[in-house]
Coordinates of C-alpha atoms in Angstrom, one line a residue:
M1 CA 19.5 -19.3 25.9
K2 CA 20.8 -16.1 25.0
I3 CA 18.8 -13.6 24.4
I4 CA 19.2 -10.7 22.1
S5 CA 17.8 -7.4 20.8
S6 CA 19.8 -5.8 18.3
I7 CA 21.6 -6.7 15.1
E8 CA 24.9 -6.0 15.3
E9 CA 24.8 -8.3 18.5
L10 CA 23.8 -10.7 16.8
R11 CA 25.4 -11.1 14.1
D12 CA 28.3 -11.3 16.3
Q13 CA 27.4 -14.1 18.6
L14 CA 26.4 -16.5 14.9
R15 CA 29.5 -15.1 12.6
G16 CA 31.4 -18.6 11.4
Q17 CA 28.5 -20.8 11.9
L18 CA 27.6 -22.6 8.4
R19 CA 25.0 -24.7 9.9
T20 CA 22.2 -21.9 11.9
A21 CA 18.4 -23.7 11.4
F22 CA 16.0 -20.5 12.1
V23 CA 12.7 -20.7 13.5
P24 CA 10.6 -17.1 12.8
T25 CA 7.3 -16.6 15.3
M26 CA 5.6 -13.8 16.3
G27 CA 5.3 -15.6 20.2
N28 CA 2.6 -16.4 22.2
L29 CA 4.0 -20.1 21.2
H30 CA 2.1 -23.8 21.4
E31 CA 2.9 -26.7 20.3
G32 CA 3.0 -26.1 16.8
H33 CA 6.0 -24.2 17.6
L34 CA 7.8 -26.3 19.2
S35 CA 7.9 -29.3 17.2
L36 CA 9.0 -26.8 14.3
M37 CA 12.0 -26.3 16.6
R38 CA 12.4 -30.1 16.9
L39 CA 12.5 -30.3 13.1
A40 CA 14.7 -27.0 13.1
K41 CA 17.7 -29.5 15.0
K42 CA 16.8 -31.9 12.7
H43 CA 18.4 -29.9 10.4
G44 CA 20.8 -27.8 11.7
D45 CA 22.9 -26.5 14.6
P46 CA 22.6 -23.8 16.7
I47 CA 18.8 -23.1 16.4
V48 CA 18.0 -19.2 16.3
A49 CA 14.0 -18.7 17.1
S50 CA 12.5 -14.9 16.3
I51 CA 10.0 -13.0 18.4
F52 CA 8.8 -10.2 16.8
V53 CA 5.1 -8.7 16.1
N54 CA 4.9 -7.5 12.4
R55 CA 3.2 -3.9 12.1
L56 CA 4.1 -4.3 8.4
Q57 CA 1.5 -7.3 7.9
F58 CA -1.4 -6.1 9.7
G59 CA -4.1 -4.4 8.1
P60 CA -5.9 -1.3 9.5
N61 CA -8.7 -3.1 11.2
E62 CA -7.1 -6.1 12.0
D63 CA -5.3 -7.3 15.5
F64 CA -1.8 -5.9 15.0
D65 CA -2.1 -3.9 19.1
K66 CA -4.1 -6.9 21.2
Y67 CA -3.0 -10.2 19.0
P68 CA -1.1 -12.4 22.6
R69 CA 1.5 -11.3 23.6
T70 CA 3.7 -14.0 26.5
F71 CA 7.1 -13.6 25.9
Q72 CA 8.3 -14.5 29.4
A73 CA 6.4 -17.9 28.9
D74 CA 7.5 -18.0 25.5
V75 CA 11.2 -18.3 26.4
E76 CA 10.9 -20.5 29.4
K77 CA 9.8 -23.4 26.7
L78 CA 11.9 -22.4 24.6
E79 CA 15.7 -23.4 26.6
K80 CA 13.1 -26.3 27.2
E81 CA 13.5 -26.9 23.2
G82 CA 17.3 -26.1 23.2
V83 CA 17.6 -22.6 21.7
Y84 CA 20.2 -21.3 21.7
V85 CA 19.8 -17.9 21.0
L86 CA 16.1 -15.7 20.9
F87 CA 16.2 -12.8 18.5
A88 CA 13.5 -10.4 19.8
P89 CA 14.4 -7.0 17.6
T90 CA 11.8 -4.1 19.5
E91 CA 10.3 -2.4 16.0
K92 CA 13.1 0.1 16.7
D93 CA 16.0 -2.8 15.9
L94 CA 14.3 -3.8 13.0
Y95 CA 13.2 -1.2 11.6
P96 CA 15.6 2.0 12.4
E97 CA 14.2 3.7 9.6
P98 CA 10.8 3.5 7.8
Q99 CA 10.7 0.1 6.0
E100 CA 10.0 2.0 2.1
Y101 CA 11.5 -0.9 0.8
R102 CA 9.1 -3.4 0.1
V103 CA 9.0 -6.9 -0.9
R104 CA 5.8 -8.0 -3.0
P105 CA 4.7 -10.8 -3.8
P106 CA 3.9 -11.4 -7.2
D107 CA 0.1 -11.0 -8.3
D108 CA -0.8 -13.9 -9.4
L109 CA 0.5 -15.8 -5.8
G110 CA 0.6 -12.2 -3.3
N111 CA -3.0 -11.4 -4.0
I112 CA -5.3 -14.5 -3.9
L113 CA -7.1 -16.6 -1.4
E114 CA -5.4 -15.0 1.7
G115 CA -3.7 -11.8 -0.4
E116 CA -7.2 -11.0 -1.5
F117 CA -9.2 -10.8 1.9
R118 CA -5.6 -9.6 3.5
P119 CA -4.4 -7.2 1.4
G120 CA -1.0 -6.1 2.0
F121 CA -0.2 -9.0 4.2
F122 CA 2.2 -10.8 1.9
T123 CA 3.9 -7.9 1.3
G124 CA 4.6 -8.4 4.9
V125 CA 5.6 -11.1 5.5
S126 CA 7.9 -11.3 2.8
T127 CA 9.9 -8.1 3.4
V128 CA 9.6 -8.8 7.4
V129 CA 11.6 -12.7 6.5
L130 CA 13.9 -11.3 3.8
K131 CA 14.6 -8.3 6.8
L132 CA 15.2 -11.3 9.3
F133 CA 17.0 -14.0 7.1
S134 CA 19.4 -11.0 6.7
C135 CA 20.8 -11.0 10.0
V136 CA 20.3 -15.1 11.1
Q137 CA 22.0 -15.8 7.8
P138 CA 20.3 -19.8 8.4
R139 CA 21.4 -22.1 6.3
V140 CA 18.5 -23.4 6.7
A141 CA 14.6 -22.0 8.1
V142 CA 11.3 -24.0 9.1
F143 CA 7.6 -23.5 8.6
G144 CA 4.5 -24.6 9.2
K145 CA 2.3 -25.8 6.2
K146 CA 0.1 -24.5 8.1
D147 CA 0.0 -21.4 6.5
Y148 CA -0.2 -22.8 3.7
Q149 CA 0.2 -20.3 0.7
Q150 CA 2.6 -18.5 3.6
L151 CA 5.1 -21.0 3.1
M152 CA 5.1 -20.6 -0.9
I153 CA 5.7 -17.4 -1.2
I154 CA 8.9 -18.0 0.7
R155 CA 9.7 -20.7 -1.0
N156 CA 9.7 -19.0 -4.0
M157 CA 11.2 -16.1 -2.4
A158 CA 14.4 -17.1 -1.9
K159 CA 14.3 -19.3 -4.7
Q160 CA 14.7 -15.6 -7.1
F161 CA 16.3 -13.8 -4.6
A162 CA 18.9 -16.8 -4.4
L163 CA 19.0 -16.8 -1.0
P164 CA 21.3 -19.4 0.3
T165 CA 18.5 -20.9 2.9
E166 CA 16.8 -24.0 2.3
I167 CA 12.8 -23.9 3.8
I168 CA 12.4 -27.0 5.5
A169 CA 8.4 -27.6 5.6
A170 CA 6.4 -28.7 8.1
D171 CA 3.3 -30.1 8.8
T172 CA 0.1 -28.8 10.8
W173 CA -0.3 -29.8 14.6
R174 CA -3.8 -30.5 15.3
A175 CA -5.1 -30.3 18.9
D176 CA -7.6 -34.2 19.0
D177 CA -10.1 -32.8 17.8
G178 CA -9.1 -32.0 14.3
L179 CA -8.6 -28.4 14.8
A180 CA -5.3 -26.5 13.5
L181 CA -2.3 -24.4 16.3
S182 CA -2.9 -21.0 16.2
S183 CA -2.3 -18.0 18.7
R184 CA -5.9 -16.9 17.7
N185 CA -7.3 -19.5 19.2
G186 CA -7.6 -18.0 22.2
Y187 CA -9.7 -16.2 21.2
L188 CA -12.6 -18.2 21.0
S189 CA -14.9 -18.6 23.3
E190 CA -15.6 -22.1 24.9
A191 CA -18.6 -23.4 22.4
E192 CA -16.8 -21.0 19.4
R193 CA -13.7 -23.9 20.7
A194 CA -15.6 -26.8 20.5
E195 CA -17.5 -25.8 16.7
A196 CA -13.9 -25.1 15.7
P197 CA -13.0 -28.6 14.5
V198 CA -15.9 -28.4 11.7
L199 CA -13.7 -26.4 9.3
Y200 CA -10.5 -29.2 9.6
Q201 CA -14.2 -31.8 9.3
T202 CA -14.9 -30.0 6.0
L203 CA -12.1 -29.9 4.5
N204 CA -11.9 -33.6 5.1
E205 CA -15.1 -34.0 3.6
V206 CA -13.6 -32.3 0.8
A207 CA -10.7 -33.9 -0.2
Q208 CA -12.5 -37.5 0.3
E209 CA -15.0 -35.9 -2.3
I210 CA -12.3 -36.1 -4.6
R211 CA -10.6 -38.8 -4.3
S212 CA -14.1 -41.0 -5.0
G213 CA -13.6 -39.2 -7.9
H214 CA -15.9 -36.0 -7.9
L215 CA -15.2 -33.6 -10.7
D216 CA -17.4 -30.3 -9.8
I217 CA -14.6 -28.3 -8.3
F218 CA -16.6 -25.6 -7.9
E219 CA -19.5 -27.4 -6.5
L220 CA -18.0 -29.3 -3.3
E221 CA -16.4 -25.9 -3.0
K222 CA -19.8 -23.9 -2.6
K223 CA -21.5 -27.1 -1.2
A224 CA -18.1 -27.0 1.6
M225 CA -19.3 -22.8 2.2
A226 CA -22.6 -23.2 2.5
K227 CA -22.1 -25.5 5.3
L228 CA -20.3 -23.1 6.9
S229 CA -22.9 -20.3 6.5
H230 CA -25.6 -22.9 8.4
R231 CA -23.5 -23.6 11.2
H232 CA -22.9 -19.9 12.0
W233 CA -19.5 -19.1 10.0
K234 CA -18.7 -16.7 7.8
P235 CA -16.5 -18.2 5.1
D236 CA -14.4 -16.1 3.0
Y237 CA -12.6 -19.0 0.7
I238 CA -12.9 -22.8 0.4
S239 CA -11.0 -23.2 -2.2
V240 CA -9.3 -26.2 -4.0
R241 CA -5.9 -25.3 -5.9
K242 CA -3.2 -26.9 -6.9
R243 CA -0.5 -26.9 -4.7
S244 CA 2.5 -26.3 -7.8
D245 CA 1.1 -22.6 -7.7
L246 CA -2.2 -22.6 -6.7
Q247 CA -4.4 -21.8 -9.1
P248 CA -7.3 -23.6 -9.6
P249 CA -7.0 -26.7 -10.9
S250 CA -8.9 -27.8 -14.8
A251 CA -10.6 -30.8 -15.3
G252 CA -8.3 -32.2 -17.2
D253 CA -5.5 -31.4 -14.3
I254 CA -8.0 -33.7 -11.8
A255 CA -8.1 -36.6 -14.0
Q256 CA -4.6 -37.3 -14.3
K257 CA -4.2 -37.5 -10.6
A258 CA -2.7 -33.2 -9.5
E259 CA -1.8 -32.6 -6.6
L260 CA -4.6 -30.5 -5.1
V261 CA -4.6 -29.1 -1.6
V262 CA -7.8 -27.7 -0.4
V263 CA -7.2 -23.7 1.5
A264 CA -9.8 -22.1 3.4
A265 CA -10.1 -19.2 5.8
A266 CA -13.1 -18.7 7.7
K267 CA -14.5 -16.9 10.6
L268 CA -16.3 -17.5 13.8
G269 CA -17.3 -15.2 15.7
N270 CA -15.0 -13.0 15.7
T271 CA -11.7 -15.2 15.6
R272 CA -10.5 -15.6 12.1
L273 CA -9.1 -19.3 11.9
I274 CA -7.3 -21.0 8.4
D275 CA -6.7 -24.3 7.7
N276 CA -5.4 -26.2 4.8
L277 CA -5.7 -29.9 3.7
E278 CA -3.3 -32.0 0.9
V279 CA -5.1 -34.4 -1.0

C-alpha cells in the first residue's frame, strides 16, 4: 500500500485509472470502516482510502483536538484489506490556504436534525468531500448508512454538481448487541457501553409501532425521547422521516406505506451517539 500526503503525488499515482473506488474516513478505523473497503472492492479497482480529521466539520466546543487518531494501527488494517493507496494529507496539504469557498447544502436538508444541533457541520462535510473527490477523481465512493443524513447530502451534491462519481451506500455495521460501530464509542465507560445498545432497541420499538399501523408519529417520538431521558440519556432528537427527503411524513404518507427512516441522536454521559433504522 502506498501512503501519499500530497495532492500532486496522488494524482500522478492515479493518472489513467478509470475505475477507482474511494472510501473517505477520519481514521480510528473499526470493522465498520473495513466493511466499506470490502464493498468498495466489489465496485471498483484500485481501492483508495483517505484519513483526514477535517477541522471544518467540528464546532468550537466539539472534540477536534481529542478525536482519536490511531494512524499506525489504521495503516495495518488497510494493508490487510488490500487498499492500494492511502491518501493521508496534512491540513497544509489539503488546505494550503484558508478554505474560503464552501459548499453549503440547502437549508431544508442541511439545517435539520444533525444540522440543527451541529450548525455548519454539513457545510464542512460537503466541502471536504468535494475537495477529496477532486483529488481522487473516483468512479465510485462508499459511505455508511449510519450517517444517514450525511449520505443523502453527499448523494444529492454529487448529482447536482454532475460529478462522475457514483455514491454507494453501505449498511450500518453493528456489534453483537446492536450498537452501531463508531469511533466515538471508545469514549464510553464500561457502564455506558452496556447501556448504549438501548438507543438501537428504542429505534426498533418505534419502527415496530409504525409497522403495526400506529399513525401518531409525534406520540411515538415523544414516548421514545421520554424513555431515553428516564434512563439518563440526553436525547437531541428521535424523529420519523421520509427516506426520500428527510422531511416529516404526513398521515397520508404513512397510510400509503411511504418509505420511512427513524433517526436519532442522544448523549450518553459525555458521548454523543447517532443511529437510524429504515422502516
